[in-house]
Amino acid sequence: MLQDSIVRSEANATDRGEPIIRLDHIRRDFDTRGGHITAVDDVSFDLFPGDILCLVGESGSGKTTVARMAAGMLKPTRGHVFFEGKDIYEMNKEEFGNYRRAVQIVHQDPYASLNPIHTIGDMLRAPLLKHKICKSRAEATKRAGELLEMVDCRPVENFIDKYPHQLSGGQRQRISIARAMTLNPRVIIADESVSMVDVSIRVSLLNTMLKLRNELGVTFLFITHDLAVVKYFAWEGNIGVMYVGKVIEYGRTPGIIGRGFHPYTRALAAAIPEADPDLTRSKEKLQLRSLDIPKLTELPDGCVFHPRCPYWIQGLCDTTKPPLMRMPDGRLVACHAVQQAVERGDDPRDLAVTDQLANQIMRE
Ligand code: SF4
């Protein structure tokens, strides 16, 4: 079995040329009031044109820190970020500017990311004129209208002269996406960008972003805590599941959601609500030993998930970090028990719960 700490796009197996973005063993440390923490540790992946990659994990898993490093907003403590094959921190000013324009970020909070004193038209025209994409105000207004159409803000006249406070949360997030599109980006990093809008309009926002990917070939790095959103948005893409700073499982979305191998992935998938109550009842229930996520200042030895894991192997999981290993179906998983099951020729999901937990379950 191939040990592989580089998480590569599944499509990397076929030659797709140079990735647009490559994160190569990036790590990010912070000194906080509580002590020194490593928010992201040894994360690597490639993004090719038209890819959708979702990074999923609970709060504190490091996914937003990864997104900020991929967007050039935060320098890794270790490792490299490459854009079209070039290390972004070795670029000259012009190259770095091109990279920043090509990689746009849509934030979680549409209320905070739009300037309340400017109209929507002003907000869209400003970057078009500043970066000389349009030569005149009239041309920029025409393009602003096209961008509003692109993100399904119709009729345009109902939006272009409005201020952000005159729009709903979902409409404001569409404006954020339109603004990100002004510079014709190749990559959009969407950081929890549908989590603050009502469930009822979440799907239509996701559809708008999928349209940008399908019709314009925009690549998406999608950050979310919600596996149900991933299931909808990235069914044709890849998922990287993160847990306290590390990617613990990576692969094609249907395989990860439908049949996750890592115990943490299985716990997340079990929590996805289903419309059909029968389906919900028939889903795997994974009983964790603890619901508490460890503090980044006091990470446990060995596998960081072991204090919560129902399958932990005493003497191994609590002493030795599991490396990310390639599984027979191509996915990558960091788990001793899964690796042992595969080596035995067993189903990687057929793991034995710890004696402690088995006793607890029996008592219940
Ligand atoms: Fe559980 Fe051990 Fe796997 Fe960690 S390495 S997820 S503790 S079985």
GROMACS .gro file of N, CA and C and ligand atoms in nm, residues 262-263 303 305-306 309 311-313 317 322 334-338, ligand 1:
model
   56
  262HIS      N    1  -1.318   0.644   0.758
  262HIS     CA    2  -1.268   0.695   0.886
  262HIS      C    3  -1.386   0.709   0.984
  263PRO      N    4  -1.366   0.667   1.110
  263PRO     CA    5  -1.476   0.676   1.206
  263PRO      C    6  -1.535   0.817   1.219
  303CYS      N    7  -0.333   0.934   1.757
  303CYS     CA    8  -0.443   0.985   1.673
  303CYS      C    9  -0.523   1.086   1.754
  305PHE      N   10  -0.807   1.183   1.725
  305PHE     CA   11  -0.948   1.147   1.740
  305PHE      C   12  -0.967   1.037   1.845
  306HIS      N   13  -0.858   0.982   1.899
  306HIS     CA   14  -0.875   0.862   1.982
  306HIS      C   15  -0.959   0.882   2.109
  309CYS      N   16  -1.302   0.811   1.969
  309CYS     CA   17  -1.322   0.706   1.870
  309CYS      C   18  -1.372   0.574   1.932
  311TYR      N   19  -1.350   0.293   1.802
  311TYR     CA   20  -1.270   0.180   1.752
  311TYR      C   21  -1.122   0.189   1.794
  312TRP      N   22  -1.089   0.277   1.888
  312TRP     CA   23  -0.947   0.301   1.916
  312TRP      C   24  -0.879   0.173   1.966
  313ILE      N   25  -0.755   0.159   1.921
  313ILE     CA   26  -0.677   0.041   1.958
  313ILE      C   27  -0.575   0.086   2.063
  317CYS      N   28  -0.333   0.356   1.890
  317CYS     CA   29  -0.399   0.483   1.854
  317CYS      C   30  -0.364   0.596   1.951
  322PRO      N   31  -0.162   0.817   1.299
  322PRO     CA   32  -0.183   0.738   1.177
  322PRO      C   33  -0.150   0.821   1.053
  334ALA      N   34  -0.656   0.832   0.713
  334ALA     CA   35  -0.557   0.826   0.822
  334ALA      C   36  -0.621   0.756   0.942
  335CYS      N   37  -0.611   0.624   0.948
  335CYS     CA   38  -0.670   0.550   1.059
  335CYS      C   39  -0.603   0.413   1.070
  336HIS      N   40  -0.550   0.382   1.189
  336HIS     CA   41  -0.484   0.253   1.209
  336HIS      C   42  -0.581   0.136   1.190
  337ALA      N   43  -0.702   0.149   1.246
  337ALA     CA   44  -0.796   0.036   1.241
  337ALA      C   45  -0.839   0.008   1.097
  338VAL      N   46  -0.862   0.113   1.020
  338VAL     CA   47  -0.900   0.095   0.880
  338VAL      C   48  -0.785   0.029   0.804
  365SF4    FE1   49  -0.994   0.561   1.583
  365SF4    FE2   50  -0.748   0.469   1.600
  365SF4    FE3   51  -0.855   0.519   1.366
  365SF4    FE4   52  -0.787   0.719   1.526
  365SF4     S1   53  -0.647   0.575   1.431
  365SF4     S2   54  -0.973   0.702   1.408
  365SF4     S3   55  -0.838   0.629   1.724
  365SF4     S4   56  -0.922   0.365   1.513
   0.00000   0.00000   0.00000
